Amino acid sequence: MACLVLFLDRRSMCAQFFGKAARVAGFGAGLAGFIGYNCLFNVEPGKRAIMFKRFSGGIQKDVYDERTHPYIPFMETPIIMDVRTRPRSVKTQTASKDLQNVNLTLRVLSKPDTRHLSEIYQTLGPDYDERVLPSLVNEVLKGTVAQYNADQLLTQRDKVSLEIRQNLRERLNAFNILLDDVSITHLNFSGDFSRAIEDKQVASQLAERAKFVVMRAEQERQAKVIQAEGDAESAELVAKAVSKYGPGLVMMRKIDTAKEISETLARSRNITYLPSGKDGQNLLLNVKP
């Protein structure tokens, strides 16, 4: 009986021990889950985080990169910011140096400087590009376009785009915003100026065509002069040959000409040649099909 009582007491002690161990394990698991859910935060790819400390200095300058970080709930608040390059198109209307109205659309690729995220958040907020880009882009566009005439904006487009990029980069650096690329995607003028450009192009083409016609006429005139000079020299040589050697050359030319005529008539289908009769005359019949 004593052994049975001792066995039951030990069994009860073991049950109490394992019960306490299970409660401790459950508490530990709950504590780990609480810490994992409330004391850790993730920074996704393409983003960075800054920390707001409620009781020790507000926004901190430290920047948290892409991974999981611990923090103290109720005392610290992580602020996630997107640091990827953002595209933005800005439209504006301004005047050129020769006072022509110009409609421009500029595409800007920018991103925040990760070294100064705390300053950007404190001064501009998370929508920093909405607050800065429209006004700065309009100001830089108006100042740059005003230095060029309307035709220069078309012929020197790369130069204008480069100058806009340099000026805009300098202005954005003051706000800790990095400029990746700038490009002019749309450029047009008022209807009257566009028609004037078209008329100018048409007039230029007509002038080039008239110039070509004059050059062709001049070349044809020179060709005729050269041909006339050649005929004159040929006639002079023939005259000298006749005066020196007699009419033999003329007779040879007549024979060659008669030979060419006879060969041409022989190949013709509509002409029949009849030999001469008693009277010594030849007869050509024009036979039509």
Short mmCIF file of N, CA, C and O in Angstrom, two decimals, residues 19-154:
data_model
loop_
_atom_site.label_atom_id
_atom_site.label_comp_id
_atom_site.label_asym_id
_atom_site.label_seq_id
_atom_site.Cartn_x
_atom_site.Cartn_y
_atom_site.Cartn_z
N GLY A 19 2.76 20.23 -16.65
CA GLY A 19 1.75 21.28 -16.83
C GLY A 19 2.38 22.65 -16.77
O GLY A 19 2.08 23.54 -17.57
N LYS A 20 3.27 22.84 -15.77
CA LYS A 20 3.97 24.12 -15.68
C LYS A 20 4.85 24.37 -16.91
O LYS A 20 4.94 25.48 -17.42
N ALA A 21 5.52 23.28 -17.37
CA ALA A 21 6.39 23.43 -18.54
C ALA A 21 5.57 23.81 -19.77
O ALA A 21 6.00 24.64 -20.58
N ALA A 22 4.38 23.21 -19.91
CA ALA A 22 3.53 23.55 -21.06
C ALA A 22 3.07 24.99 -20.99
O ALA A 22 3.03 25.70 -21.99
N ARG A 23 2.73 25.45 -19.76
CA ARG A 23 2.31 26.85 -19.62
C ARG A 23 3.46 27.81 -19.94
O ARG A 23 3.27 28.83 -20.59
N VAL A 24 4.66 27.43 -19.48
CA VAL A 24 5.83 28.27 -19.79
C VAL A 24 6.11 28.29 -21.30
O VAL A 24 6.40 29.34 -21.88
N ALA A 25 6.00 27.09 -21.93
CA ALA A 25 6.23 27.03 -23.38
C ALA A 25 5.18 27.83 -24.13
O ALA A 25 5.47 28.53 -25.10
N GLY A 26 3.93 27.73 -23.68
CA GLY A 26 2.87 28.52 -24.33
C GLY A 26 3.11 30.01 -24.17
O GLY A 26 2.92 30.79 -25.11
N PHE A 27 3.54 30.41 -22.97
CA PHE A 27 3.84 31.81 -22.74
C PHE A 27 5.00 32.28 -23.62
O PHE A 27 4.99 33.38 -24.20
N GLY A 28 6.04 31.40 -23.73
CA GLY A 28 7.18 31.75 -24.58
C GLY A 28 6.81 31.88 -26.04
O GLY A 28 7.26 32.80 -26.74
N ALA A 29 5.94 30.94 -26.49
CA ALA A 29 5.51 31.02 -27.88
C ALA A 29 4.68 32.28 -28.12
O ALA A 29 4.81 32.96 -29.14
N GLY A 30 3.82 32.59 -27.15
CA GLY A 30 3.03 33.81 -27.28
C GLY A 30 3.89 35.06 -27.28
O GLY A 30 3.67 36.00 -28.03
N LEU A 31 4.89 35.03 -26.38
CA LEU A 31 5.80 36.18 -26.33
C LEU A 31 6.58 36.32 -27.63
O LEU A 31 6.77 37.44 -28.15
N ALA A 32 7.05 35.18 -28.19
CA ALA A 32 7.79 35.22 -29.46
C ALA A 32 6.89 35.72 -30.59
O ALA A 32 7.32 36.51 -31.45
N GLY A 33 5.62 35.26 -30.58
CA GLY A 33 4.71 35.74 -31.61
C GLY A 33 4.43 37.23 -31.47
O GLY A 33 4.36 37.96 -32.46
N PHE A 34 4.29 37.70 -30.22
CA PHE A 34 4.07 39.13 -30.00
C PHE A 34 5.25 39.96 -30.49
O PHE A 34 5.10 40.98 -31.14
N ILE A 35 6.45 39.46 -30.13
CA ILE A 35 7.66 40.19 -30.56
C ILE A 35 7.79 40.17 -32.08
O ILE A 35 8.11 41.19 -32.71
N GLY A 36 7.53 38.99 -32.68
CA GLY A 36 7.67 38.90 -34.13
C GLY A 36 6.67 39.76 -34.88
O GLY A 36 6.96 40.31 -35.94
N TYR A 37 5.47 39.92 -34.31
CA TYR A 37 4.43 40.69 -35.00
C TYR A 37 4.52 42.17 -34.71
O TYR A 37 4.25 43.00 -35.56
N ASN A 38 4.92 42.52 -33.48
CA ASN A 38 4.89 43.92 -33.07
C ASN A 38 6.26 44.56 -32.93
O ASN A 38 6.35 45.78 -32.82
N CYS A 39 7.31 43.79 -32.90
CA CYS A 39 8.64 44.36 -32.65
C CYS A 39 9.59 44.22 -33.83
O CYS A 39 10.78 44.51 -33.70
N LEU A 40 9.10 43.73 -34.97
CA LEU A 40 9.92 43.61 -36.18
C LEU A 40 9.19 44.27 -37.34
O LEU A 40 7.95 44.24 -37.42
N PHE A 41 9.95 44.85 -38.25
CA PHE A 41 9.36 45.41 -39.48
C PHE A 41 10.26 45.08 -40.66
O PHE A 41 11.48 44.94 -40.51
N ASN A 42 9.66 44.96 -41.83
CA ASN A 42 10.37 44.61 -43.05
C ASN A 42 10.49 45.82 -43.97
O ASN A 42 9.53 46.59 -44.12
N VAL A 43 11.63 45.95 -44.59
CA VAL A 43 11.86 46.96 -45.63
C VAL A 43 11.95 46.23 -46.96
O VAL A 43 12.89 45.46 -47.19
N GLU A 44 10.96 46.44 -47.81
CA GLU A 44 10.88 45.73 -49.09
C GLU A 44 11.90 46.28 -50.08
O GLU A 44 12.42 47.40 -49.92
N PRO A 45 12.20 45.51 -51.16
CA PRO A 45 13.12 46.01 -52.20
C PRO A 45 12.62 47.30 -52.84
O PRO A 45 11.42 47.45 -53.10
N GLY A 46 13.54 48.21 -53.07
CA GLY A 46 13.18 49.50 -53.67
C GLY A 46 12.69 50.51 -52.65
O GLY A 46 12.23 51.59 -53.05
N LYS A 47 12.81 50.19 -51.36
CA LYS A 47 12.34 51.11 -50.33
C LYS A 47 13.40 51.24 -49.24
O LYS A 47 14.31 50.44 -49.12
N ARG A 48 13.27 52.30 -48.44
CA ARG A 48 14.11 52.51 -47.27
C ARG A 48 13.21 52.96 -46.12
O ARG A 48 12.05 53.32 -46.33
N ALA A 49 13.76 52.92 -44.91
CA ALA A 49 12.97 53.29 -43.74
C ALA A 49 13.76 54.24 -42.86
O ALA A 49 15.00 54.18 -42.79
N ILE A 50 13.04 55.13 -42.21
CA ILE A 50 13.60 55.99 -41.17
C ILE A 50 12.77 55.77 -39.90
O ILE A 50 11.64 55.28 -39.97
N MET A 51 13.30 56.13 -38.77
CA MET A 51 12.65 55.82 -37.49
C MET A 51 12.23 57.11 -36.78
O MET A 51 13.00 58.07 -36.70
N PHE A 52 11.00 57.09 -36.30
CA PHE A 52 10.50 58.17 -35.46
C PHE A 52 10.49 57.68 -34.01
O PHE A 52 9.79 56.71 -33.67
N LYS A 53 11.27 58.32 -33.15
CA LYS A 53 11.33 57.96 -31.74
C LYS A 53 10.51 58.96 -30.94
O LYS A 53 10.81 60.16 -30.93
N ARG A 54 9.51 58.43 -30.27
CA ARG A 54 8.53 59.29 -29.62
C ARG A 54 9.11 60.10 -28.46
O ARG A 54 8.73 61.26 -28.25
N PHE A 55 10.04 59.53 -27.71
CA PHE A 55 10.53 60.20 -26.51
C PHE A 55 12.01 60.57 -26.60
O PHE A 55 12.59 60.99 -25.57
N SER A 56 12.62 60.44 -27.77
CA SER A 56 14.06 60.74 -27.84
C SER A 56 14.46 61.34 -29.19
O SER A 56 15.19 60.76 -29.95
N GLY A 57 13.91 62.51 -29.51
CA GLY A 57 14.43 63.26 -30.64
C GLY A 57 13.65 63.21 -31.93
O GLY A 57 14.11 63.74 -32.94
N GLY A 58 12.49 62.58 -31.97
CA GLY A 58 11.68 62.60 -33.19
C GLY A 58 12.30 61.78 -34.31
O GLY A 58 12.76 60.66 -34.12
N ILE A 59 12.32 62.36 -35.53
CA ILE A 59 12.86 61.67 -36.72
C ILE A 59 14.37 61.52 -36.59
O ILE A 59 15.09 62.50 -36.37
N GLN A 60 14.85 60.29 -36.76
CA GLN A 60 16.27 60.00 -36.69
C GLN A 60 16.90 60.03 -38.09
O GLN A 60 16.23 59.84 -39.09
N LYS A 61 18.20 60.27 -38.13
CA LYS A 61 18.90 60.35 -39.41
C LYS A 61 19.30 58.98 -39.97
O LYS A 61 19.67 58.88 -41.13
N ASP A 62 19.24 57.96 -39.14
CA ASP A 62 19.63 56.62 -39.60
C ASP A 62 18.65 56.12 -40.65
O ASP A 62 17.43 56.32 -40.54
N VAL A 63 19.21 55.45 -41.67
CA VAL A 63 18.41 54.91 -42.77
C VAL A 63 18.51 53.39 -42.72
O VAL A 63 19.61 52.83 -42.65
N TYR A 64 17.37 52.72 -42.76
CA TYR A 64 17.31 51.26 -42.69
C TYR A 64 17.14 50.70 -44.09
O TYR A 64 16.23 51.10 -44.83
N ASP A 65 18.02 49.77 -44.46
CA ASP A 65 18.01 49.23 -45.81
C ASP A 65 17.05 48.05 -45.91
O ASP A 65 16.25 47.79 -45.00
N GLU A 66 17.17 47.29 -47.01
CA GLU A 66 16.20 46.24 -47.34
C GLU A 66 16.46 44.96 -46.53
O GLU A 66 17.27 44.13 -46.92
N ARG A 67 15.75 44.79 -45.44
CA ARG A 67 15.78 43.57 -44.65
C ARG A 67 14.83 43.74 -43.47
O ARG A 67 14.08 44.73 -43.40
N THR A 68 14.85 42.81 -42.54
CA THR A 68 14.01 42.87 -41.35
C THR A 68 14.77 43.53 -40.21
O THR A 68 15.93 43.20 -39.94
N HIS A 69 14.10 44.47 -39.51
CA HIS A 69 14.73 45.23 -38.44
C HIS A 69 13.86 45.17 -37.18
O HIS A 69 12.62 45.13 -37.27
N PRO A 70 14.47 45.20 -36.01
CA PRO A 70 13.69 45.27 -34.76
C PRO A 70 13.39 46.71 -34.37
O PRO A 70 14.09 47.64 -34.77
N TYR A 71 12.33 46.90 -33.60
CA TYR A 71 12.02 48.22 -33.05
C TYR A 71 11.19 48.03 -31.79
O TYR A 71 10.67 46.93 -31.51
N ILE A 72 11.05 49.09 -31.01
CA ILE A 72 10.32 49.03 -29.74
C ILE A 72 8.92 49.61 -29.97
O ILE A 72 8.79 50.80 -30.29
N PRO A 73 7.88 48.81 -29.84
CA PRO A 73 6.53 49.33 -30.06
C PRO A 73 6.20 50.45 -29.08
O PRO A 73 6.70 50.49 -27.96
N PHE A 74 5.34 51.36 -29.54
CA PHE A 74 4.83 52.50 -28.76
C PHE A 74 5.91 53.55 -28.49
O PHE A 74 5.58 54.68 -28.15
N MET A 75 7.17 53.19 -28.64
CA MET A 75 8.23 54.17 -28.45
C MET A 75 8.89 54.54 -29.78
O MET A 75 9.39 55.66 -29.94
N GLU A 76 8.87 53.61 -30.74
CA GLU A 76 9.46 53.84 -32.06
C GLU A 76 8.44 53.50 -33.14
O GLU A 76 7.69 52.53 -33.00
N THR A 77 8.46 54.30 -34.21
CA THR A 77 7.56 54.06 -35.35
C THR A 77 8.38 54.10 -36.63
O THR A 77 8.93 55.16 -36.99
N PRO A 78 8.49 52.97 -37.35
CA PRO A 78 9.22 53.00 -38.63
C PRO A 78 8.40 53.66 -39.73
O PRO A 78 7.18 53.47 -39.81
N ILE A 79 9.06 54.44 -40.55
CA ILE A 79 8.42 55.14 -41.69
C ILE A 79 9.07 54.62 -42.96
O ILE A 79 10.27 54.81 -43.19
N ILE A 80 8.27 53.96 -43.78
CA ILE A 80 8.77 53.37 -45.03
C ILE A 80 8.62 54.39 -46.16
O ILE A 80 7.55 54.99 -46.34
N MET A 81 9.69 54.56 -46.96
CA MET A 81 9.67 55.50 -48.09
C MET A 81 10.15 54.80 -49.35
O MET A 81 11.09 54.01 -49.32
N ASP A 82 9.48 55.10 -50.44
CA ASP A 82 9.84 54.53 -51.74
C ASP A 82 10.99 55.35 -52.33
O ASP A 82 10.90 56.57 -52.48
N VAL A 83 12.09 54.67 -52.67
CA VAL A 83 13.26 55.36 -53.21
C VAL A 83 13.53 54.98 -54.65
O VAL A 83 14.61 55.27 -55.19
N ARG A 84 12.58 54.32 -55.31
CA ARG A 84 12.75 53.97 -56.71
C ARG A 84 12.56 55.19 -57.60
O ARG A 84 11.92 56.18 -57.21
N THR A 85 13.10 55.13 -58.81
CA THR A 85 12.97 56.23 -59.76
C THR A 85 11.52 56.38 -60.19
O THR A 85 10.88 55.40 -60.59
N ARG A 86 11.02 57.59 -60.13
CA ARG A 86 9.62 57.87 -60.48
C ARG A 86 9.56 58.68 -61.77
O ARG A 86 10.25 59.70 -61.88
N PRO A 87 8.75 58.27 -62.74
CA PRO A 87 8.55 59.10 -63.93
C PRO A 87 7.45 60.13 -63.70
O PRO A 87 6.46 59.87 -63.01
N ARG A 88 7.63 61.28 -64.29
CA ARG A 88 6.62 62.33 -64.17
C ARG A 88 6.67 63.21 -65.40
O ARG A 88 7.75 63.60 -65.85
N SER A 89 5.51 63.51 -65.97
CA SER A 89 5.40 64.39 -67.14
C SER A 89 4.81 65.73 -66.72
O SER A 89 3.79 65.76 -66.03
N VAL A 90 5.47 66.79 -67.14
CA VAL A 90 5.04 68.15 -66.79
C VAL A 90 4.80 68.92 -68.09
O VAL A 90 5.68 68.99 -68.94
N LYS A 91 3.62 69.48 -68.23
CA LYS A 91 3.27 70.27 -69.41
C LYS A 91 3.33 71.75 -69.05
O LYS A 91 2.93 72.15 -67.95
N THR A 92 3.79 72.55 -69.98
CA THR A 92 3.85 73.99 -69.76
C THR A 92 3.75 74.73 -71.09
O THR A 92 4.04 74.16 -72.14
N GLN A 93 3.35 75.97 -71.00
CA GLN A 93 3.29 76.86 -72.17
C GLN A 93 4.09 78.11 -71.86
O GLN A 93 3.87 78.76 -70.85
N THR A 94 5.01 78.43 -72.74
CA THR A 94 5.89 79.57 -72.51
C THR A 94 6.18 80.26 -73.84
O THR A 94 5.64 79.86 -74.88
N ALA A 95 7.03 81.26 -73.81
CA ALA A 95 7.37 82.03 -75.01
C ALA A 95 8.86 81.90 -75.30
O ALA A 95 9.69 81.85 -74.38
N SER A 96 9.18 81.84 -76.59
CA SER A 96 10.57 81.75 -77.01
C SER A 96 11.19 83.15 -77.05
O SER A 96 10.55 84.16 -76.73
N LYS A 97 12.46 83.20 -77.45
CA LYS A 97 13.17 84.48 -77.50
C LYS A 97 12.53 85.43 -78.51
O LYS A 97 12.53 86.65 -78.29
N ASP A 98 12.00 84.90 -79.61
CA ASP A 98 11.32 85.73 -80.60
C ASP A 98 9.82 85.82 -80.35
O ASP A 98 9.04 86.08 -81.27
N LEU A 99 9.39 85.58 -79.11
CA LEU A 99 8.02 85.78 -78.64
C LEU A 99 7.00 84.88 -79.35
O LEU A 99 5.86 85.27 -79.59
N GLN A 100 7.41 83.66 -79.65
CA GLN A 100 6.48 82.65 -80.19
C GLN A 100 6.01 81.75 -79.05
O GLN A 100 6.80 81.33 -78.22
N ASN A 101 4.70 81.48 -79.05
CA ASN A 101 4.16 80.59 -78.02
C ASN A 101 4.61 79.15 -78.27
O ASN A 101 4.50 78.63 -79.38
N VAL A 102 5.11 78.51 -77.22
CA VAL A 102 5.64 77.15 -77.32
C VAL A 102 4.94 76.27 -76.29
O VAL A 102 4.85 76.64 -75.11
N ASN A 103 4.44 75.12 -76.74
CA ASN A 103 3.85 74.12 -75.85
C ASN A 103 4.84 72.98 -75.67
O ASN A 103 5.24 72.36 -76.65
N LEU A 104 5.22 72.72 -74.42
CA LEU A 104 6.24 71.73 -74.12
C LEU A 104 5.71 70.70 -73.12
O LEU A 104 4.93 71.04 -72.23
N THR A 105 6.15 69.46 -73.32
CA THR A 105 5.90 68.40 -72.35
C THR A 105 7.25 67.77 -72.01
O THR A 105 7.95 67.29 -72.90
N LEU A 106 7.60 67.79 -70.73
CA LEU A 106 8.89 67.30 -70.28
C LEU A 106 8.68 66.08 -69.39
O LEU A 106 7.88 66.11 -68.45
N ARG A 107 9.40 65.00 -69.72
CA ARG A 107 9.35 63.80 -68.86
C ARG A 107 10.59 63.79 -67.97
O ARG A 107 11.71 63.86 -68.44
N VAL A 108 10.34 63.67 -66.67
CA VAL A 108 11.41 63.75 -65.67
C VAL A 108 11.45 62.44 -64.90
O VAL A 108 10.42 61.93 -64.44
N LEU A 109 12.66 61.88 -64.75
CA LEU A 109 12.88 60.69 -63.93
C LEU A 109 13.72 61.11 -62.72
O LEU A 109 14.87 61.54 -62.88
N SER A 110 13.16 60.98 -61.52
CA SER A 110 13.85 61.44 -60.32
C SER A 110 13.63 60.46 -59.19
O SER A 110 12.74 59.60 -59.23
N LYS A 111 14.45 60.60 -58.15
CA LYS A 111 14.35 59.77 -56.95
C LYS A 111 14.97 60.53 -55.79
O LYS A 111 15.79 61.44 -55.99
N PRO A 112 14.62 60.17 -54.55
CA PRO A 112 15.19 60.88 -53.40
C PRO A 112 16.62 60.41 -53.11
O PRO A 112 16.98 59.27 -53.39
N ASP A 113 17.39 61.30 -52.54
CA ASP A 113 18.74 60.95 -52.08
C ASP A 113 18.60 60.20 -50.76
O ASP A 113 18.17 60.77 -49.75
N THR A 114 18.97 58.91 -50.75
CA THR A 114 18.75 58.09 -49.56
C THR A 114 19.58 58.56 -48.36
O THR A 114 19.26 58.21 -47.22
N ARG A 115 20.61 59.35 -48.60
CA ARG A 115 21.41 59.84 -47.48
C ARG A 115 20.70 60.93 -46.70
O ARG A 115 21.09 61.25 -45.57
N HIS A 116 19.65 61.50 -47.30
CA HIS A 116 18.95 62.63 -46.66
C HIS A 116 17.46 62.36 -46.57
O HIS A 116 16.66 63.30 -46.70
N LEU A 117 17.07 61.12 -46.34
CA LEU A 117 15.65 60.81 -46.27
C LEU A 117 14.95 61.50 -45.11
O LEU A 117 13.79 61.93 -45.22
N SER A 118 15.65 61.61 -43.99
CA SER A 118 15.02 62.26 -42.84
C SER A 118 14.73 63.73 -43.13
O SER A 118 13.65 64.24 -42.78
N GLU A 119 15.65 64.42 -43.80
CA GLU A 119 15.43 65.83 -44.14
C GLU A 119 14.29 65.96 -45.13
O GLU A 119 13.46 66.87 -45.03
N ILE A 120 14.24 65.06 -46.14
CA ILE A 120 13.16 65.11 -47.12
C ILE A 120 11.81 64.91 -46.45
O ILE A 120 10.84 65.63 -46.73
N TYR A 121 11.75 63.94 -45.53
CA TYR A 121 10.47 63.68 -44.87
C TYR A 121 10.06 64.84 -43.97
O TYR A 121 8.87 65.19 -43.89
N GLN A 122 11.00 65.45 -43.29
CA GLN A 122 10.69 66.55 -42.38
C GLN A 122 10.27 67.81 -43.12
O GLN A 122 9.39 68.54 -42.67
N THR A 123 10.92 68.09 -44.27
CA THR A 123 10.66 69.36 -44.98
C THR A 123 9.59 69.24 -46.06
O THR A 123 8.84 70.18 -46.29
N LEU A 124 9.52 68.07 -46.73
CA LEU A 124 8.62 67.93 -47.87
C LEU A 124 7.54 66.87 -47.67
O LEU A 124 6.47 66.95 -48.26
N GLY A 125 7.85 65.85 -46.88
CA GLY A 125 6.89 64.77 -46.69
C GLY A 125 7.11 63.65 -47.69
O GLY A 125 7.98 63.72 -48.57
N PRO A 126 6.29 62.58 -47.60
CA PRO A 126 6.46 61.45 -48.51
C PRO A 126 6.12 61.77 -49.97
O PRO A 126 6.62 61.14 -50.88
N ASP A 127 5.28 62.79 -50.22
CA ASP A 127 4.94 63.19 -51.58
C ASP A 127 5.81 64.37 -52.03
O ASP A 127 5.33 65.39 -52.52
N TYR A 128 7.11 64.21 -51.82
CA TYR A 128 8.06 65.29 -52.11
C TYR A 128 8.03 65.71 -53.58
O TYR A 128 8.17 66.89 -53.91
N ASP A 129 7.85 64.72 -54.50
CA ASP A 129 7.86 65.06 -55.93
C ASP A 129 6.65 65.90 -56.31
O ASP A 129 6.73 66.77 -57.19
N GLU A 130 5.51 65.67 -55.67
CA GLU A 130 4.33 66.48 -55.95
C GLU A 130 4.52 67.92 -55.51
O GLU A 130 3.98 68.85 -56.13
N ARG A 131 5.28 68.13 -54.49
CA ARG A 131 5.48 69.46 -53.94
C ARG A 131 6.55 70.26 -54.67
O ARG A 131 6.49 71.49 -54.72
N VAL A 132 7.53 69.55 -55.26
CA VAL A 132 8.71 70.25 -55.80
C VAL A 132 8.73 70.27 -57.32
O VAL A 132 8.95 71.33 -57.93
N LEU A 133 8.52 69.13 -57.96
CA LEU A 133 8.77 69.01 -59.39
C LEU A 133 7.94 69.96 -60.26
O LEU A 133 8.48 70.61 -61.16
N PRO A 134 6.61 70.07 -60.09
CA PRO A 134 5.84 70.93 -61.02
C PRO A 134 6.35 72.37 -61.08
O PRO A 134 6.53 72.93 -62.15
N SER A 135 6.59 72.97 -59.92
CA SER A 135 7.02 74.37 -59.91
C SER A 135 8.43 74.53 -60.46
O SER A 135 8.71 75.43 -61.27
N LEU A 136 9.35 73.65 -60.05
CA LEU A 136 10.73 73.78 -60.53
C LEU A 136 10.84 73.51 -62.02
O LEU A 136 11.58 74.20 -62.73
N VAL A 137 10.14 72.49 -62.51
CA VAL A 137 10.21 72.17 -63.94
C VAL A 137 9.67 73.33 -64.76
O VAL A 137 10.26 73.71 -65.79
N ASN A 138 8.56 73.91 -64.35
CA ASN A 138 8.01 75.06 -65.08
C ASN A 138 8.98 76.23 -65.08
O ASN A 138 9.17 76.90 -66.10
N GLU A 139 9.59 76.50 -63.94
CA GLU A 139 10.52 77.62 -63.86
C GLU A 139 11.74 77.40 -64.76
O GLU A 139 12.15 78.31 -65.49
N VAL A 140 12.31 76.20 -64.72
CA VAL A 140 13.50 75.91 -65.53
C VAL A 140 13.14 75.93 -67.01
O VAL A 140 13.91 76.46 -67.84
N LEU A 141 12.00 75.38 -67.39
CA LEU A 141 11.59 75.38 -68.79
C LEU A 141 11.42 76.79 -69.31
O LEU A 141 11.91 77.13 -70.41
N LYS A 142 10.72 77.63 -68.58
CA LYS A 142 10.49 79.00 -69.03
C LYS A 142 11.82 79.76 -69.16
O LYS A 142 12.02 80.51 -70.14
N GLY A 143 12.71 79.57 -68.20
CA GLY A 143 13.99 80.28 -68.26
C GLY A 143 14.89 79.80 -69.38
O GLY A 143 15.60 80.60 -70.00
N THR A 144 14.84 78.52 -69.70
CA THR A 144 15.71 77.98 -70.76
C THR A 144 15.16 78.28 -72.14
O THR A 144 15.90 78.70 -73.04
N VAL A 145 13.86 78.09 -72.33
CA VAL A 145 13.25 78.31 -73.65
C VAL A 145 13.36 79.78 -74.05
O VAL A 145 13.51 80.10 -75.24
N ALA A 146 13.32 80.67 -73.09
CA ALA A 146 13.38 82.10 -73.40
C ALA A 146 14.73 82.52 -73.99
O ALA A 146 14.84 83.63 -74.52
N GLN A 147 15.74 81.66 -73.94
CA GLN A 147 17.05 81.98 -74.49
C GLN A 147 17.20 81.57 -75.95
O GLN A 147 18.23 81.85 -76.57
N TYR A 148 16.20 80.89 -76.53
CA TYR A 148 16.30 80.38 -77.89
C TYR A 148 15.13 80.90 -78.74
O TYR A 148 14.02 81.10 -78.22
N ASN A 149 15.42 81.11 -80.03
CA ASN A 149 14.35 81.39 -80.98
C ASN A 149 13.57 80.11 -81.28
O ASN A 149 14.02 79.00 -81.00
N ALA A 150 12.40 80.30 -81.88
CA ALA A 150 11.53 79.15 -82.14
C ALA A 150 12.19 78.14 -83.07
O ALA A 150 12.11 76.93 -82.84
N ASP A 151 12.87 78.61 -84.12
CA ASP A 151 13.51 77.67 -85.04
C ASP A 151 14.69 76.96 -84.38
O ASP A 151 14.99 75.81 -84.69
N GLN A 152 15.36 77.63 -83.43
CA GLN A 152 16.47 76.98 -82.72
C GLN A 152 15.98 75.86 -81.82
O GLN A 152 16.69 74.88 -81.59
N LEU A 153 14.77 75.98 -81.30
CA LEU A 153 14.20 74.91 -80.47
C LEU A 153 14.01 73.63 -81.28
O LEU A 153 14.06 72.52 -80.73
N LEU A 154 13.84 73.77 -82.59
CA LEU A 154 13.69 72.60 -83.45
C LEU A 154 15.04 72.06 -83.91
O LEU A 154 15.27 70.86 -83.89
#
